[in-house]
mmCIF file of C-alpha atoms in Angstrom:
data_model
loop_
_atom_site.group_PDB
_atom_site.id
_atom_site.type_symbol
_atom_site.label_atom_id
_atom_site.label_comp_id
_atom_site.label_asym_id
_atom_site.label_seq_id
_atom_site.Cartn_x
_atom_site.Cartn_y
_atom_site.Cartn_z
ATOM 1 C CA UNK A 1 22.183 -29.445 21.800
ATOM 2 C CA UNK A 2 19.881 -29.773 18.796
ATOM 3 C CA UNK A 3 21.289 -29.701 15.294
ATOM 4 C CA UNK A 4 21.305 -26.388 13.470
ATOM 5 C CA UNK A 5 18.851 -26.407 10.557
ATOM 6 C CA UNK A 6 20.870 -24.478 7.999
ATOM 7 C CA UNK A 7 18.798 -23.156 5.063
ATOM 8 C CA UNK A 8 19.724 -24.691 1.735
ATOM 9 C CA UNK A 9 20.415 -22.509 -1.284
ATOM 10 C CA UNK A 10 19.913 -24.080 -4.740
ATOM 11 C CA UNK A 11 22.334 -21.625 -6.348
ATOM 12 C CA UNK A 12 25.183 -23.556 -4.689
ATOM 13 C CA UNK A 13 24.537 -26.316 -7.251
ATOM 14 C CA UNK A 14 24.353 -24.024 -10.260
ATOM 15 C CA UNK A 15 27.161 -24.725 -12.767
ATOM 16 C CA UNK A 16 28.298 -21.083 -12.719
ATOM 17 C CA UNK A 17 28.751 -21.152 -8.937
ATOM 18 C CA UNK A 18 30.135 -24.685 -8.734
ATOM 19 C CA UNK A 19 32.820 -23.774 -11.256
ATOM 20 C CA UNK A 20 34.205 -21.258 -8.748
ATOM 21 C CA UNK A 21 34.489 -23.569 -5.750
ATOM 22 C CA UNK A 22 38.190 -24.267 -6.369
ATOM 23 C CA UNK A 23 39.062 -20.559 -6.049
ATOM 24 C CA UNK A 24 40.461 -19.270 -2.774
ATOM 25 C CA UNK A 25 38.698 -16.573 -0.775
ATOM 26 C CA UNK A 26 41.298 -14.046 -1.861
ATOM 27 C CA UNK A 27 40.785 -14.896 -5.520
ATOM 28 C CA UNK A 28 37.004 -14.571 -5.246
ATOM 29 C CA UNK A 29 37.328 -11.267 -3.410
ATOM 30 C CA UNK A 30 39.697 -9.922 -6.057
ATOM 31 C CA UNK A 31 37.358 -10.988 -8.858
ATOM 32 C CA UNK A 32 34.389 -9.473 -7.022
ATOM 33 C CA UNK A 33 36.089 -6.078 -6.855
ATOM 34 C CA UNK A 34 37.580 -6.301 -10.340
ATOM 35 C CA UNK A 35 34.302 -7.231 -12.035
ATOM 36 C CA UNK A 36 31.511 -5.397 -10.176
ATOM 37 C CA UNK A 37 29.019 -6.212 -12.949
ATOM 38 C CA UNK A 38 29.368 -9.942 -12.299
ATOM 39 C CA UNK A 39 27.498 -11.440 -9.352
ATOM 40 C CA UNK A 40 28.874 -14.967 -9.360
ATOM 41 C CA UNK A 41 31.909 -14.236 -7.179
ATOM 42 C CA UNK A 42 29.898 -12.794 -4.299
ATOM 43 C CA UNK A 43 27.389 -15.618 -4.683
ATOM 44 C CA UNK A 44 30.184 -18.193 -4.417
ATOM 45 C CA UNK A 45 31.462 -16.559 -1.212
ATOM 46 C CA UNK A 46 27.940 -16.558 0.174
ATOM 47 C CA UNK A 47 27.484 -20.265 -0.574
ATOM 48 C CA UNK A 48 30.833 -21.035 1.033
ATOM 49 C CA UNK A 49 30.247 -19.176 4.287
ATOM 50 C CA UNK A 50 26.486 -18.880 4.818
ATOM 51 C CA UNK A 51 26.342 -22.140 6.858
ATOM 52 C CA UNK A 52 28.969 -20.801 9.252
ATOM 53 C CA UNK A 53 27.258 -17.416 9.586
ATOM 54 C CA UNK A 54 23.827 -18.969 10.050
ATOM 55 C CA UNK A 55 25.118 -21.370 12.719
ATOM 56 C CA UNK A 56 26.289 -18.373 14.772
ATOM 57 C CA UNK A 57 23.096 -16.402 14.223
ATOM 58 C CA UNK A 58 20.794 -19.305 14.997
ATOM 59 C CA UNK A 59 22.146 -19.632 18.520
ATOM 60 C CA UNK A 60 20.944 -16.189 19.540
ATOM 61 C CA UNK A 61 17.891 -15.599 17.317
ATOM 62 C CA UNK A 62 14.476 -16.050 18.854
ATOM 63 C CA UNK A 63 13.026 -17.811 15.821
ATOM 64 C CA UNK A 64 14.119 -19.263 12.464
ATOM 65 C CA UNK A 65 12.322 -16.422 10.679
ATOM 66 C CA UNK A 66 14.378 -13.809 12.520
ATOM 67 C CA UNK A 67 17.561 -15.836 12.046
ATOM 68 C CA UNK A 68 17.033 -16.025 8.283
ATOM 69 C CA UNK A 69 16.185 -12.330 8.090
ATOM 70 C CA UNK A 70 19.325 -11.439 10.058
ATOM 71 C CA UNK A 71 21.384 -13.684 7.792
ATOM 72 C CA UNK A 72 20.153 -11.700 4.798
ATOM 73 C CA UNK A 73 20.828 -8.367 6.511
ATOM 74 C CA UNK A 74 24.374 -9.368 7.425
ATOM 75 C CA UNK A 75 25.185 -10.517 3.888
ATOM 76 C CA UNK A 76 23.672 -7.325 2.526
ATOM 77 C CA UNK A 77 26.064 -5.405 4.774
ATOM 78 C CA UNK A 78 28.973 -7.624 3.659
ATOM 79 C CA UNK A 79 28.061 -6.944 0.022
ATOM 80 C CA UNK A 80 28.358 -3.190 0.464
ATOM 81 C CA UNK A 81 31.442 -3.313 2.689
ATOM 82 C CA UNK A 82 33.463 -5.626 0.440
ATOM 83 C CA UNK A 83 33.281 -3.221 -2.467
ATOM 84 C CA UNK A 84 35.564 -0.813 -0.600
ATOM 85 C CA UNK A 85 37.701 -3.118 1.541
ATOM 86 C CA UNK A 86 41.453 -3.053 0.939
ATOM 87 C CA UNK A 87 42.042 -6.714 0.160
ATOM 88 C CA UNK A 88 45.627 -6.491 1.316
ATOM 89 C CA UNK A 89 44.367 -6.723 4.890
ATOM 90 C CA UNK A 90 43.339 -10.323 4.194
ATOM 91 C CA UNK A 91 46.861 -11.270 3.161
ATOM 92 C CA UNK A 92 48.478 -9.908 6.299
ATOM 93 C CA UNK A 93 49.577 -12.261 9.041
ATOM 94 C CA UNK A 94 46.680 -13.388 11.221
ATOM 95 C CA UNK A 95 44.018 -11.680 9.132
ATOM 96 C CA UNK A 96 41.696 -13.554 6.767
ATOM 97 C CA UNK A 97 38.365 -13.008 5.115
ATOM 98 C CA UNK A 98 36.860 -15.552 7.490
ATOM 99 C CA UNK A 99 37.990 -13.667 10.603
ATOM 100 C CA UNK A 100 36.699 -10.421 9.089
ATOM 101 C CA UNK A 101 33.360 -12.064 8.292
ATOM 102 C CA UNK A 102 33.084 -13.427 11.838
ATOM 103 C CA UNK A 103 33.643 -9.921 13.191
ATOM 104 C CA UNK A 104 31.006 -8.467 10.861
ATOM 105 C CA UNK A 105 28.582 -11.216 11.918
ATOM 106 C CA UNK A 106 29.181 -10.571 15.615
ATOM 107 C CA UNK A 107 28.658 -6.852 15.099
ATOM 108 C CA UNK A 108 25.455 -7.486 13.158
ATOM 109 C CA UNK A 109 24.117 -9.777 15.863
ATOM 110 C CA UNK A 110 24.831 -7.195 18.576
ATOM 111 C CA UNK A 111 23.493 -4.167 16.746
ATOM 112 C CA UNK A 112 20.493 -5.530 14.845
ATOM 113 C CA UNK A 113 17.058 -4.499 16.075
ATOM 114 C CA UNK A 114 14.903 -7.175 14.498
ATOM 115 C CA UNK A 115 11.161 -6.629 14.074
ATOM 116 C CA UNK A 116 8.669 -9.156 15.467
ATOM 117 C CA UNK A 117 8.200 -12.285 13.395
ATOM 118 C CA UNK A 118 4.778 -11.197 12.171
ATOM 119 C CA UNK A 119 6.300 -8.022 10.684
ATOM 120 C CA UNK A 120 8.998 -9.819 8.691
ATOM 121 C CA UNK A 121 7.838 -10.379 5.111
ATOM 122 C CA UNK A 122 11.179 -11.447 3.685
ATOM 123 C CA UNK A 123 11.261 -15.093 2.564
ATOM 124 C CA UNK A 124 14.821 -16.354 2.178
ATOM 125 C CA UNK A 125 13.667 -19.327 0.103
ATOM 126 C CA UNK A 126 12.131 -17.096 -2.528
ATOM 127 C CA UNK A 127 14.762 -14.350 -2.549
ATOM 128 C CA UNK A 128 18.231 -15.562 -1.621
ATOM 129 C CA UNK A 129 20.522 -12.920 -0.020
ATOM 130 C CA UNK A 130 22.835 -12.537 -3.059
ATOM 131 C CA UNK A 131 19.824 -12.056 -5.333
ATOM 132 C CA UNK A 132 18.422 -9.514 -2.870
ATOM 133 C CA UNK A 133 21.705 -7.576 -2.917
ATOM 134 C CA UNK A 134 21.836 -7.283 -6.697
ATOM 135 C CA UNK A 135 18.098 -6.669 -6.964
ATOM 136 C CA UNK A 136 18.415 -3.856 -4.440
ATOM 137 C CA UNK A 137 21.324 -2.372 -6.375
ATOM 138 C CA UNK A 138 19.350 -2.540 -9.618
ATOM 139 C CA UNK A 139 16.349 -0.910 -7.961
ATOM 140 C CA UNK A 140 18.490 2.056 -6.922
ATOM 141 C CA UNK A 141 19.365 2.665 -10.572
ATOM 142 C CA UNK A 142 15.754 3.058 -11.690
ATOM 143 C CA UNK A 143 14.143 6.492 -12.115
ATOM 144 C CA UNK A 144 12.594 7.724 -8.890
ATOM 145 C CA UNK A 145 8.968 7.393 -10.023
ATOM 146 C CA UNK A 146 9.506 3.891 -11.364
ATOM 147 C CA UNK A 147 11.253 2.826 -8.171
ATOM 148 C CA UNK A 148 8.459 4.273 -6.045
ATOM 149 C CA UNK A 149 5.696 2.489 -7.950
ATOM 150 C CA UNK A 150 7.511 -0.851 -7.699
ATOM 151 C CA UNK A 151 8.034 -0.391 -3.956
ATOM 152 C CA UNK A 152 4.363 0.449 -3.429
ATOM 153 C CA UNK A 153 3.260 -2.525 -5.531
ATOM 154 C CA UNK A 154 5.660 -5.119 -4.125
ATOM 155 C CA UNK A 155 6.393 -4.008 -0.565
ATOM 156 C CA UNK A 156 3.013 -2.522 0.337
ATOM 157 C CA UNK A 157 1.007 -4.699 -2.100
ATOM 158 C CA UNK A 158 -0.958 -1.709 -3.368
ATOM 159 C CA UNK A 159 -3.017 -2.015 -6.542
ATOM 160 C CA UNK A 160 -2.736 0.341 -9.501
ATOM 161 C CA UNK A 161 -5.742 2.426 -8.424
ATOM 162 C CA UNK A 162 -4.349 3.055 -4.938
ATOM 163 C CA UNK A 163 -0.894 3.827 -6.301
ATOM 164 C CA UNK A 164 -2.383 6.282 -8.785
ATOM 165 C CA UNK A 165 -4.397 7.984 -6.029
ATOM 166 C CA UNK A 166 -1.289 8.373 -3.877
ATOM 167 C CA UNK A 167 0.770 9.766 -6.742
ATOM 168 C CA UNK A 168 -2.019 12.157 -7.736
ATOM 169 C CA UNK A 169 -2.087 13.442 -4.159
ATOM 170 C CA UNK A 170 1.667 14.075 -4.558
ATOM 171 C CA UNK A 171 1.083 16.105 -7.710
ATOM 172 C CA UNK A 172 1.703 13.448 -10.377
ATOM 173 C CA UNK A 173 -0.681 13.419 -13.343
ATOM 174 C CA UNK A 174 -1.140 9.671 -13.678
ATOM 175 C CA UNK A 175 -4.051 7.230 -13.743
ATOM 176 C CA UNK A 176 -4.353 3.518 -12.926
ATOM 177 C CA UNK A 177 -3.747 2.383 -16.516
ATOM 178 C CA UNK A 178 -0.592 4.472 -16.680
ATOM 179 C CA UNK A 179 0.580 3.006 -13.368
ATOM 180 C CA UNK A 180 0.080 -0.498 -14.762
ATOM 181 C CA UNK A 181 2.101 0.373 -17.853
ATOM 182 C CA UNK A 182 4.751 2.010 -15.661
ATOM 183 C CA UNK A 183 5.081 -1.147 -13.559
ATOM 184 C CA UNK A 184 5.138 -3.311 -16.676
ATOM 185 C CA UNK A 185 8.092 -1.350 -18.052
ATOM 186 C CA UNK A 186 9.687 -1.057 -14.615
ATOM 187 C CA UNK A 187 9.933 -4.816 -14.063
ATOM 188 C CA UNK A 188 11.486 -5.228 -17.485
ATOM 189 C CA UNK A 189 14.020 -2.465 -16.799
ATOM 190 C CA UNK A 190 14.777 -3.895 -13.357
ATOM 191 C CA UNK A 191 15.632 -7.298 -14.752
ATOM 192 C CA UNK A 192 17.852 -5.806 -17.436
ATOM 193 C CA UNK A 193 19.814 -3.954 -14.760
ATOM 194 C CA UNK A 194 20.713 -7.214 -13.024
ATOM 195 C CA UNK A 195 24.096 -8.744 -13.916
ATOM 196 C CA UNK A 196 23.829 -11.349 -16.663
ATOM 197 C CA UNK A 197 25.092 -14.129 -14.420
ATOM 198 C CA UNK A 198 22.647 -13.235 -11.647
ATOM 199 C CA UNK A 199 19.787 -13.448 -14.149
ATOM 200 C CA UNK A 200 21.088 -16.822 -15.274
ATOM 201 C CA UNK A 201 21.533 -18.197 -11.738
ATOM 202 C CA UNK A 202 18.290 -16.926 -10.231
ATOM 203 C CA UNK A 203 15.939 -16.326 -13.159
ATOM 204 C CA UNK A 204 17.120 -19.024 -15.533
ATOM 205 C CA UNK A 205 18.105 -16.877 -18.488
ATOM 206 C CA UNK A 206 20.509 -14.261 -19.802
ATOM 207 C CA UNK A 207 18.164 -11.870 -21.547
ATOM 208 C CA UNK A 208 14.536 -10.862 -21.619
ATOM 209 C CA UNK A 209 12.889 -11.408 -24.965
ATOM 210 C CA UNK A 210 10.648 -8.557 -26.008
ATOM 211 C CA UNK A 211 7.783 -10.991 -26.541
ATOM 212 C CA UNK A 212 8.095 -12.516 -23.044
ATOM 213 C CA UNK A 213 7.145 -9.596 -20.811
ATOM 214 C CA UNK A 214 4.144 -11.518 -19.488
ATOM 215 C CA UNK A 215 6.487 -14.363 -18.551
ATOM 216 C CA UNK A 216 8.646 -11.886 -16.649
ATOM 217 C CA UNK A 217 5.709 -10.782 -14.577
ATOM 218 C CA UNK A 218 4.784 -14.415 -13.913
ATOM 219 C CA UNK A 219 8.304 -15.585 -13.064
ATOM 220 C CA UNK A 220 10.105 -12.499 -11.786
ATOM 221 C CA UNK A 221 7.284 -10.705 -10.023
ATOM 222 C CA UNK A 222 6.715 -13.382 -7.354
ATOM 223 C CA UNK A 223 10.381 -13.141 -6.354
ATOM 224 C CA UNK A 224 9.764 -9.509 -5.463
ATOM 225 C CA UNK A 225 6.433 -10.034 -3.810
ATOM 226 C CA UNK A 226 7.724 -10.981 -0.356
ATOM 227 C CA UNK A 227 10.820 -8.819 -0.219
ATOM 228 C CA UNK A 228 11.149 -5.566 1.702
ATOM 229 C CA UNK A 229 13.023 -2.805 -0.122
ATOM 230 C CA UNK A 230 15.173 -0.525 1.979
#
C-alpha cells in the first residue's frame, strides 16, 4: 500500500495555532462555541485532525483533487455543525469528538456527489478549509449586491463590463466603473468581517490600513480567485 500524501497546512506552524496545541479537544470545542468571533480554536482542531480525515478520504477518492475538495467540504460541514452541538455528548462514556468526527467523515464520503476533476476550481493550497469557512461566513454578511458582484468576479471570473451588463439586465442602474468601485469596497469590507485572528493567520495582519487597499487586492484577491462560493 502506497503512503498517503497528506496535504500540509502552514497555519499549523503559526504561533497563534501552535500556542493551542496543549489544549484538549473538549477545551478547544468549548472555546470555539464561547468565542464565535475567534477562528483560532477551529483552526487548531482542523490542524489536529485533518491528517486523519484526509487519510480516510484518500482511500476512496478517485483523485487527489477530489480528495482535497472533499476534505474541505467535510470540514465546512463540521464548522457549521459544531456551532450547535451539545458538547456534553463528548464527555459521556464512549463518546468523543474524534468518534463524532469519524462519523461525520464517513457520512460525507457516502453522501458527497463530487464533480469531475476538471470542474473543481478549489485549490486547498491557496485557500485552506478553515479560511474558506470564515471567508464564506463573512461573505454571507455582505449586502446582497456586493456579495453578488464578488461571486461573479471571483467564481465566474467575469470582468466589470460583463458584471455591469448582467446587473443592468436585472434592473440595476450601474456601469462598469461603478462595479469596479463596488468590488474595491467589497473586498475591503469582506476582509474586515473576518475574525482578527483569521486575518493574522492567513493574511498576515490584524487590520487593513486605509492607504493599503491596493495591497489588499494584490494579496487578498488571489486567495479568492480559485474558490467556489456556495
